[in-house]
Coordinates of C-alpha atoms in Angstrom, one line a residue:
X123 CA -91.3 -8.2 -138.2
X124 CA -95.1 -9.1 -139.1
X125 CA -97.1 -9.9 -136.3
X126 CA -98.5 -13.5 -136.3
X127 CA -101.4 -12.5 -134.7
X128 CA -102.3 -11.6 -138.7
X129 CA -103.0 -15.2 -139.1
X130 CA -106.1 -14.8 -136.5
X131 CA -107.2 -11.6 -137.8
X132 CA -107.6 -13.5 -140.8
X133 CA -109.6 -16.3 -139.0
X134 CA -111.7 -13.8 -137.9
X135 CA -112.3 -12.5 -141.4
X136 CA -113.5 -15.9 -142.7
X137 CA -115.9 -16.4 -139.7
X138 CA -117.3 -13.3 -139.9
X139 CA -117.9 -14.1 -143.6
X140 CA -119.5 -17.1 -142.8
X141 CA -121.9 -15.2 -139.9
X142 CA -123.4 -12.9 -142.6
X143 CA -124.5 -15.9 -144.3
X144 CA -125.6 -17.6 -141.4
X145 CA -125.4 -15.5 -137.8
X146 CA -127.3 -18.3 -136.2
X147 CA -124.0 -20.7 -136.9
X148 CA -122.6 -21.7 -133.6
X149 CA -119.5 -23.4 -135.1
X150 CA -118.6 -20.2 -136.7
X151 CA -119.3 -17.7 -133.4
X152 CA -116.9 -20.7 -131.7
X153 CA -114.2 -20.4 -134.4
X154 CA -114.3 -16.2 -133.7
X155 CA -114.0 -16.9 -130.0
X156 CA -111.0 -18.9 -130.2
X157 CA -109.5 -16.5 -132.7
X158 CA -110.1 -13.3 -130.5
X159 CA -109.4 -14.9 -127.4
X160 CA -105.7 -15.5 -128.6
X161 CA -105.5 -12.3 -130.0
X162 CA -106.9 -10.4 -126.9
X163 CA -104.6 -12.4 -124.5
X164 CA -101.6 -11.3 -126.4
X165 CA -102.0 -7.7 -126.7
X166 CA -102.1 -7.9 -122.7
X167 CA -98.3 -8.9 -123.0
X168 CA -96.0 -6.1 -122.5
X169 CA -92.4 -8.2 -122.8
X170 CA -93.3 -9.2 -126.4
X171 CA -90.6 -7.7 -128.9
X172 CA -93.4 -7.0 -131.7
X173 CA -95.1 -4.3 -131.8
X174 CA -98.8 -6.3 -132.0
X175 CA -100.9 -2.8 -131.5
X176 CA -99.7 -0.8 -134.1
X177 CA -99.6 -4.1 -137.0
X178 CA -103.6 -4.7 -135.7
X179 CA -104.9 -1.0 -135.3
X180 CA -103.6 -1.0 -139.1
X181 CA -105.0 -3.9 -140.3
X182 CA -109.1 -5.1 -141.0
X183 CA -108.8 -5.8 -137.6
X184 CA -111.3 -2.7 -136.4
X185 CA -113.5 -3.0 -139.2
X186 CA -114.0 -6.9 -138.3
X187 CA -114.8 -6.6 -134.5
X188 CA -117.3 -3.1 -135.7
X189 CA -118.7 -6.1 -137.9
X190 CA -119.2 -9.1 -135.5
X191 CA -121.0 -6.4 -133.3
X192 CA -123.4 -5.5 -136.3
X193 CA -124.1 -9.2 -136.9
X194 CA -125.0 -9.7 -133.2
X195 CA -127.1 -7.5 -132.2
X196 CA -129.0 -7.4 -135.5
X197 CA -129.5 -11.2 -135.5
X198 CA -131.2 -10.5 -132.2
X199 CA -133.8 -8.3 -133.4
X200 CA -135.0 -5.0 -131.8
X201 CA -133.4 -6.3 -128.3
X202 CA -130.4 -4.9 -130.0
X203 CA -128.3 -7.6 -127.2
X204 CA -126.4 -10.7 -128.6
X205 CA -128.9 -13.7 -127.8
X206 CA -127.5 -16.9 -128.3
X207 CA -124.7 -18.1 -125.6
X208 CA -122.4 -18.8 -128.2
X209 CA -122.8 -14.9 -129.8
X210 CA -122.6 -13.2 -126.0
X211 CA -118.8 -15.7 -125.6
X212 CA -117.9 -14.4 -128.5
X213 CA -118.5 -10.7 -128.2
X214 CA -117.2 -11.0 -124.8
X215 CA -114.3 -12.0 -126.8
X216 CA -113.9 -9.4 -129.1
X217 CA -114.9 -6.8 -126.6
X218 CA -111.3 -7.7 -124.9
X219 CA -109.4 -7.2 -128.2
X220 CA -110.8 -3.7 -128.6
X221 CA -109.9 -2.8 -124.8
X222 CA -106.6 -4.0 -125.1
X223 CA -105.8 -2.9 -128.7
X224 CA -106.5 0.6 -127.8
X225 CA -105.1 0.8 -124.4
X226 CA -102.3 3.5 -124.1
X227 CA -102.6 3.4 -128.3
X228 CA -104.5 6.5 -129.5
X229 CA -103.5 5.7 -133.5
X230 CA -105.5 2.7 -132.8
X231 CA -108.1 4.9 -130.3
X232 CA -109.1 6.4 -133.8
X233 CA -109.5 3.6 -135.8
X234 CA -112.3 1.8 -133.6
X235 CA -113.8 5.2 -133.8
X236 CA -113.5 5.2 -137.3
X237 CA -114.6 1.5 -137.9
X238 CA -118.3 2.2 -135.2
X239 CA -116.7 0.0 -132.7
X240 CA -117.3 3.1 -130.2
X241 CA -120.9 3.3 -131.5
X242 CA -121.8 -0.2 -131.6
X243 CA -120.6 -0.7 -127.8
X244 CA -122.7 2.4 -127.6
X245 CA -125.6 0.7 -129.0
X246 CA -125.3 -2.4 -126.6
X247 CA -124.6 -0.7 -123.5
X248 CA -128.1 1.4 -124.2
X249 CA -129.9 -2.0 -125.7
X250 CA -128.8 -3.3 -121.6
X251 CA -130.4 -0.6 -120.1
X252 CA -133.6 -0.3 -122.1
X253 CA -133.7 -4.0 -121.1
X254 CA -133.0 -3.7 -117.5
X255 CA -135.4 -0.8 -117.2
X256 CA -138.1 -2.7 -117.8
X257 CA -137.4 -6.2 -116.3
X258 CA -135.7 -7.5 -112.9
X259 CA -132.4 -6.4 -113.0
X260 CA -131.3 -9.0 -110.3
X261 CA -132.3 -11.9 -112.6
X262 CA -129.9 -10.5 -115.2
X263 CA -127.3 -13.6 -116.5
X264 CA -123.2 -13.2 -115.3
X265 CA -123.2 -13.8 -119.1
X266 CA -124.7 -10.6 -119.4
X267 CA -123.6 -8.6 -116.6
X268 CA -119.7 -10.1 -118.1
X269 CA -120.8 -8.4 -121.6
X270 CA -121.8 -5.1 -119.9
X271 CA -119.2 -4.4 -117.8
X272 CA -116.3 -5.4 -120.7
X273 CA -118.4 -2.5 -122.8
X274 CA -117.8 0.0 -120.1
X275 CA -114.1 -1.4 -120.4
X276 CA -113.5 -0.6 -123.9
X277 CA -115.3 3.1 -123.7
X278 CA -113.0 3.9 -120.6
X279 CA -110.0 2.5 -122.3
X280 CA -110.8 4.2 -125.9
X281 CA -111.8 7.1 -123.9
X282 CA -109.5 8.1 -121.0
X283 CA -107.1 10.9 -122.3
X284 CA -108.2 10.5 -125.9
X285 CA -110.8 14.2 -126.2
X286 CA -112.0 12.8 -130.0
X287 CA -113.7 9.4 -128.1
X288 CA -114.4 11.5 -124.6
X289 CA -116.0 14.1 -126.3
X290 CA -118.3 12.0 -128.6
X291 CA -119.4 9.5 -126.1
X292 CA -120.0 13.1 -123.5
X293 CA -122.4 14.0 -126.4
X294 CA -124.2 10.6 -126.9
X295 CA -124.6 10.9 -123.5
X296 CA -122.8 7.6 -122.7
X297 CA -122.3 8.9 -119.2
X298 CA -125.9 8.9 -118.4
X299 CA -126.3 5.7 -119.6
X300 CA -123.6 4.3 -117.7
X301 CA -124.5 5.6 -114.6
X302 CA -127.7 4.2 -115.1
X303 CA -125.9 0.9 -115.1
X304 CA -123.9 1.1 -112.5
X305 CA -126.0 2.1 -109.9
X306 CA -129.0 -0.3 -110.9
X307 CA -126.8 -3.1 -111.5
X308 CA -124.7 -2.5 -108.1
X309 CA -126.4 -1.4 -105.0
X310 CA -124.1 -1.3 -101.8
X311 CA -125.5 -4.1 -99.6
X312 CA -127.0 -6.0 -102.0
X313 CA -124.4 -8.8 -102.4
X314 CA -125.2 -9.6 -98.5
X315 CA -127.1 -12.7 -99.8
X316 CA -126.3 -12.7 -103.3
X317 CA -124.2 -15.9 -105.6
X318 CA -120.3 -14.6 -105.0
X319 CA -119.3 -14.6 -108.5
X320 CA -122.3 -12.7 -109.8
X321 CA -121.4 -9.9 -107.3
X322 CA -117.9 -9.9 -108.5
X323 CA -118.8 -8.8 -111.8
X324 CA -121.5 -6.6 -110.5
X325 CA -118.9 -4.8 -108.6
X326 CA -116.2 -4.7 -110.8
X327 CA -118.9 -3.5 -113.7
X328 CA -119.6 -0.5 -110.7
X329 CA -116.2 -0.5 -110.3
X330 CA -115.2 0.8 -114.1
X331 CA -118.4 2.2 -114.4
X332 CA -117.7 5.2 -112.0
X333 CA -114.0 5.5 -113.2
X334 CA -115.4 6.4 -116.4
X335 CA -117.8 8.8 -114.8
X336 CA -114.9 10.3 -113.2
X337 CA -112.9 10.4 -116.6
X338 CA -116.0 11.9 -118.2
X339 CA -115.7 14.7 -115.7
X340 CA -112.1 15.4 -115.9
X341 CA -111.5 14.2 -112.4
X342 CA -108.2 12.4 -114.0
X343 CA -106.6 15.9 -114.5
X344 CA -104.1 16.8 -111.8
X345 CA -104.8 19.6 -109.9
X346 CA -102.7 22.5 -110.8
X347 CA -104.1 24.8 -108.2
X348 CA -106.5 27.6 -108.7
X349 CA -108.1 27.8 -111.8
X350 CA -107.7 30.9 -113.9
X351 CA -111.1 32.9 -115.0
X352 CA -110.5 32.6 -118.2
X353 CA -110.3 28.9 -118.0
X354 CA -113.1 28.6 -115.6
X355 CA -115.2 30.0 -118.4
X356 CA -114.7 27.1 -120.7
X357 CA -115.1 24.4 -118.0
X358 CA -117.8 22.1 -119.4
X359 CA -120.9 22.1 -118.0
X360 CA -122.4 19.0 -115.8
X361 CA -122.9 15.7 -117.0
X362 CA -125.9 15.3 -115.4
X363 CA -129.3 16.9 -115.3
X364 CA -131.6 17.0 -112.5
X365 CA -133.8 13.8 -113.3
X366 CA -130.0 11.8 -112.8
X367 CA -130.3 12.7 -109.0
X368 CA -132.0 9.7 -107.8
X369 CA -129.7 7.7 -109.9
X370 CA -126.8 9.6 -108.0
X371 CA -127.8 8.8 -104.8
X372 CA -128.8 5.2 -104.5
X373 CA -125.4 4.3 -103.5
X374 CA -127.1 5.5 -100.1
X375 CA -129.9 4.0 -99.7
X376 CA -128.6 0.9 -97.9
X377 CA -127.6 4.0 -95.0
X378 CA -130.5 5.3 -94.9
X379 CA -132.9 4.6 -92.6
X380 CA -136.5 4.1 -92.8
X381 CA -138.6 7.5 -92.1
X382 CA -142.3 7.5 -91.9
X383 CA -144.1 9.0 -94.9
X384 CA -143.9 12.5 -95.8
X385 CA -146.9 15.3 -97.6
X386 CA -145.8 15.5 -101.3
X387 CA -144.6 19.2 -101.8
X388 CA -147.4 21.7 -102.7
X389 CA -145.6 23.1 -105.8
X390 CA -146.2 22.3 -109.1
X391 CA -143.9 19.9 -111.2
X392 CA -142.1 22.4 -112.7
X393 CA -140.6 24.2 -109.9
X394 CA -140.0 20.9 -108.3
X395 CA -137.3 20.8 -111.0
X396 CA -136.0 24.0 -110.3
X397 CA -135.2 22.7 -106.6
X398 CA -133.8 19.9 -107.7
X399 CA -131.7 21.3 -109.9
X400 CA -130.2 23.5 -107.2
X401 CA -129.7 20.2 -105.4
X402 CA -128.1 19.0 -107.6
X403 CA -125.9 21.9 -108.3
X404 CA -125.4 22.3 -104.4
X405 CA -123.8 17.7 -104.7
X406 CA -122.1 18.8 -107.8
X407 CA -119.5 21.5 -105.5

């Protein structure tokens, strides 16, 4: 039985058509909303007889959301972010139909990786962080913080289990840049006298954000007892290099307490690095 969720897909289609002409066209980013909203909301359904995933994953479907990204973020200029409210709604959207269209579904796991849907949220996630690094992270929109945290969504889901999407996003260094989200967008006491409902999505964007650190690392994988040397040897090597350390361990800060200020070391920068590095090594066991 043909999905009807076809009919949307090719909604989608016809805005997106109409957003190369014109990306500035609200009534056409409104028209993809609706038409990814329904679509998103019923690949969450698990009673439905049809089977929705595979009839999408095998349709334009990948190709279109890889495209409504492209038209975004390049209507936005260098900022590389969707601008307008109606764009961000949009790709918030569309984000959700990725997640759930490859959730559990690795036939449809490759085709967003075929399509640049794991790139472009790529793009976006690093497009955030250039931004935040170099602004007031605290003043960032929900709009926003929703859009980031729904891109760590779709990685984790496209990712977890899947080695083709782990391993690329490993090499793009997705994990460096989403630790440098979560723990600037999300530091433990900071919610103390913050708006409640921008603190939910800060916490649920830590929230996935160290999941899919932890899927990055492995740390899914049962443990199946003592590893054997020969697979010890191929064990991949860290995630992180020393310069992530401070990253790392802001989650502390709030705990810390004040201590009065110390000499800078007497050695030179580079073996400072050297230390750190066998800090680092020393958090990593």
């Amino acid at each position: 039985m043909a999905s009807p969720l076809l009919a949307q897909v090719s909604s989608l289609e016809s805005a997106r058509a109409a957003l190369e002409a014109n990306p500035n066209a609200a009534g056409d980013w409104q028209l993809a909303e609706v038409a990814a909203r329904t679509i998103a909301d019923s690949l969450r359904s698990r009673s439905d007889p049809i089977d929705h995933k595979t009839q999408l994953g095998e349709s334009s479907l990948p190709r279109t959301v890889a495209g409504f990204f492209k038209i975004a973020t390049t209507a936005a200029g260098q900022a590389g972010i969707p601008s307008s409210t109606a764009a961000k709604t949009a790709v918030y959207e569309l984000l959700r139909v990725g997640a759930n269209l490859c959730s559990d579904h690795n036939p449809n796991r490759q085709a967003l990786l075929d399509a640049g849907v794991v790139a472009s949220v790529l793009d976006m996630l690093n497009a955030y962080w250039q931004r935040i690094s170099t602004s007031d992270s605290s003043r960032l929109p929900v709009d926003d913080l929703r859009l980031i945290k729904t891109c760590i969504g779709i990685l984790l889901n496209a990712s977890l289990g899947y080695e083709p999407i782990r391993s690329t996003l490993i090499s793009s260094n997705a994990p460096l840049t989403i630790l440098q989200l979560a723990s600037t967008l999300y530091v433990p006491g900071g919610w103390v006298h913050g708006d409640v409902e921008e603190w939910k999505w800060r916490s649920g964007l830590s929230s996935w954000g160290w999941t899919a650190i932890s899927n990055f690392k492995g740390d899914d994988n049962e443990d199946d007892g003592p590893t054997p040397a020969t697979q010890s040897e191929a064990k991949q090597p860290p995630l992180f290099e020393a310069e992530a350390l401070s990253l790392l361990i802001t989650a502390l800060s709030a705990f810390i307490p004040k201590l009065p200020p110390q000499e800078p070391p007497s050695f030179d920068r580079g073996t400072c690095q050297d230390f750190v590095r066998s800090d680092l090594e020393v958090l990593n066991h």
